[in-house]
Amino acid sequence: AACGTDCFVIVCGSWGQDVMEGGGMSVKKRFGEFGDVPSAAEAQELTEYLKKLYLDGEADEIVLVYQSFRSVLQQTPVSKTLLPVQPGGEGSGAAGRIFEPDRKTILDKVVELYLNNAVFAAMLEARTGEHAARMTSMTAASDSTDELIRSLRQDLNHARQAAITTELSEIVSGAQALDNIK
């Protein structure tokens, strides 16, 4: 979705706020750090706020933007329109069907379930991607440390061998000097 001057963002976490404000985006609200493993309650809190913005007319479209987890080495940015809800593809029509209690109540509940699950899934994917990036970073740091230790150990062994060679050379020279005196 194209964002004109009347756009604003809702940010989850401090890093996102820094990035958004640095890019000149208007941050309307910030949700603090969520737990290490996002909970359904945290997702519902965010969903309720987004729903309220939409229903009160403060936003005519709600778009989730998050890092989608593809693999440990790949997370890709994704934007997904959350509201207004787009009806499904073929066979989604309800003509000729009877709904109990009524169509509106069922639709409201299904939309509520969809919104909660979409937000929760985005939160989980983003957190998974963050953990994967940290794990990759820590692996690279560990590999670099191992290489540094190997290099330092090799330098230490060379220095020790040079010292031993010097000592042996001095001993042999001293022994030869003693032989020449006799």
Coordinates of C-alpha atoms in Angstrom, one line a residue:
A1 CA 0.0 0.0 0.0
A2 CA 1.3 3.4 -0.9
C3 CA 1.7 5.7 2.1
G4 CA 0.9 9.4 1.7
T5 CA 1.2 12.1 4.3
D6 CA -1.7 10.8 6.3
C7 CA -0.1 7.5 7.2
F8 CA 1.1 6.5 10.7
V9 CA 2.7 3.5 12.2
I10 CA 2.1 1.4 15.3
V11 CA 5.5 -0.1 16.4
C12 CA 6.2 -3.2 18.4
G13 CA 9.5 -2.9 20.2
S14 CA 12.1 -0.1 20.5
W15 CA 14.2 -1.0 17.4
G16 CA 11.2 -0.5 15.1
Q17 CA 10.5 2.9 16.6
D18 CA 14.1 4.1 16.1
V19 CA 13.9 3.0 12.4
M20 CA 10.5 4.5 11.8
E21 CA 11.3 7.9 13.4
G22 CA 14.7 8.0 11.6
G23 CA 12.8 7.5 8.3
G24 CA 10.4 10.4 9.0
M25 CA 7.3 8.2 9.7
S26 CA 4.8 9.3 12.3
V27 CA 4.7 6.8 15.2
K28 CA 1.2 6.9 16.6
K29 CA 1.8 4.3 19.4
R30 CA 4.5 2.0 20.6
F31 CA 3.9 -1.3 22.1
G32 CA 6.7 -2.1 24.5
E33 CA 8.9 -5.2 24.3
F34 CA 6.9 -8.3 24.1
G35 CA 8.2 -11.4 25.8
D36 CA 10.8 -13.7 24.3
V37 CA 8.0 -15.9 23.1
P38 CA 5.0 -13.8 22.1
S39 CA 1.8 -14.8 23.8
A40 CA -1.7 -14.9 22.4
A41 CA -2.7 -12.3 25.0
E42 CA -0.1 -9.9 23.7
A43 CA -1.3 -10.5 20.1
Q44 CA -4.9 -9.9 21.2
E45 CA -3.9 -6.6 22.9
L46 CA -2.4 -5.4 19.7
T47 CA -5.3 -6.7 17.6
E48 CA -7.8 -4.9 19.7
Y49 CA -6.0 -1.6 19.3
L50 CA -5.7 -2.0 15.5
K51 CA -9.4 -3.0 15.3
K52 CA -10.4 0.1 17.3
L53 CA -8.4 2.3 15.0
Y54 CA -10.2 0.9 12.0
L55 CA -13.7 0.8 13.5
D56 CA -13.3 4.4 14.8
G57 CA -12.4 5.6 11.4
E58 CA -8.9 6.7 12.4
A59 CA -7.5 4.3 9.8
D60 CA -9.1 3.1 6.6
E61 CA -6.5 0.4 6.1
I62 CA -4.4 -1.6 8.5
V63 CA -1.3 -3.2 7.0
L64 CA 1.0 -5.6 9.0
V65 CA 4.7 -5.2 8.1
Y66 CA 7.0 -7.7 9.6
Q67 CA 10.0 -10.1 8.9
S68 CA 8.7 -13.3 7.6
F69 CA 10.7 -16.4 8.6
R70 CA 11.8 -18.4 5.6
S71 CA 14.9 -20.2 7.1
V72 CA 17.5 -19.6 9.7
L73 CA 19.6 -17.7 7.1
Q74 CA 16.7 -15.9 5.4
Q75 CA 14.0 -13.6 6.8
T76 CA 12.1 -11.4 4.3
P77 CA 10.1 -8.3 4.8
V78 CA 6.4 -8.8 4.2
S79 CA 3.4 -6.5 4.1
K80 CA -0.1 -8.0 4.6
T81 CA -3.4 -6.1 4.5
L82 CA -5.1 -7.0 7.8
L83 CA -8.1 -4.7 7.4
P84 CA -10.4 -4.4 5.5
V85 CA -10.6 -8.2 5.4
Q86 CA -10.7 -9.4 1.8
P87 CA -13.1 -12.3 1.3
G88 CA -11.6 -15.6 0.2
G89 CA -11.5 -17.0 -3.4
E90 CA -13.9 -19.4 -5.1
G91 CA -16.7 -20.9 -3.1
S92 CA -16.6 -18.2 -0.5
G93 CA -20.1 -17.0 -1.3
A94 CA -22.8 -17.7 1.2
A95 CA -25.9 -17.5 -1.1
G96 CA -28.6 -20.0 -0.2
R97 CA -27.0 -21.0 3.1
I98 CA -28.7 -20.7 6.5
F99 CA -26.5 -19.4 9.3
E100 CA -27.2 -19.8 13.0
P101 CA -27.3 -17.6 15.0
D102 CA -27.0 -15.2 12.1
R103 CA -24.6 -14.3 9.3
K104 CA -23.3 -11.1 11.0
T105 CA -22.5 -12.7 14.3
I106 CA -20.7 -15.6 12.6
L107 CA -18.8 -13.2 10.3
D108 CA -17.8 -11.0 13.3
K109 CA -16.5 -14.1 15.2
V110 CA -14.6 -15.4 12.1
V111 CA -13.0 -12.0 11.4
E112 CA -12.1 -11.7 15.1
L113 CA -10.4 -15.1 15.0
Y114 CA -8.7 -14.3 11.7
L115 CA -7.3 -11.0 13.0
N116 CA -6.0 -12.5 16.3
N117 CA -4.4 -15.4 14.4
A118 CA -2.8 -13.1 11.7
V119 CA -1.3 -10.8 14.3
F120 CA -0.1 -13.6 16.5
A121 CA 1.4 -15.4 13.5
A122 CA 3.2 -12.3 12.4
M123 CA 4.6 -11.8 15.9
L124 CA 5.8 -15.4 16.1
E125 CA 7.5 -15.2 12.6
A126 CA 9.2 -11.9 13.5
R127 CA 10.5 -13.3 16.8
T128 CA 11.6 -16.5 15.1
G129 CA 13.5 -14.5 12.5
E130 CA 15.1 -12.4 15.2
H131 CA 16.3 -15.5 17.1
A132 CA 17.6 -17.0 13.8
A133 CA 19.6 -13.8 13.0
R134 CA 21.0 -13.8 16.5
M135 CA 22.0 -17.4 16.3
T136 CA 23.7 -16.9 12.9
S137 CA 25.5 -13.8 14.3
M138 CA 26.7 -15.8 17.4
T139 CA 27.8 -18.7 15.2
A140 CA 29.9 -16.3 13.1
A141 CA 31.4 -14.6 16.2
S142 CA 32.2 -18.0 17.7
D143 CA 33.8 -19.1 14.4
S144 CA 35.9 -15.9 14.3
T145 CA 37.0 -16.5 17.9
D146 CA 38.0 -20.0 17.1
E147 CA 40.1 -18.8 14.2
L148 CA 41.7 -16.1 16.3
I149 CA 42.6 -18.6 19.0
R150 CA 44.1 -21.0 16.4
S151 CA 46.1 -18.1 15.0
L152 CA 47.3 -16.9 18.4
R153 CA 48.2 -20.5 19.4
Q154 CA 50.3 -20.9 16.2
D155 CA 52.1 -17.5 16.9
L156 CA 52.8 -18.7 20.4
N157 CA 54.2 -22.0 19.2
H158 CA 56.4 -20.2 16.7
A159 CA 57.7 -17.8 19.4
R160 CA 58.4 -20.8 21.8
Q161 CA 60.2 -22.7 19.0
A162 CA 62.3 -19.6 18.2
A163 CA 63.2 -19.3 21.9
I164 CA 64.1 -23.0 22.2
T165 CA 66.2 -22.7 19.0
T166 CA 68.0 -19.6 20.4
E167 CA 68.7 -21.4 23.7
L168 CA 70.0 -24.5 21.9
S169 CA 72.2 -22.4 19.7
E170 CA 73.6 -20.6 22.8
I171 CA 74.3 -23.9 24.5
V172 CA 76.0 -25.4 21.5
S173 CA 78.1 -22.1 21.1
G174 CA 79.0 -22.2 24.8
A175 CA 80.0 -25.9 24.5
Q176 CA 82.2 -25.2 21.5
A177 CA 83.8 -22.2 23.3
L178 CA 84.7 -24.5 26.2
D179 CA 86.2 -27.1 23.8
N180 CA 88.3 -24.4 22.1
I181 CA 89.7 -23.3 25.6
K182 CA 90.9 -26.8 26.4

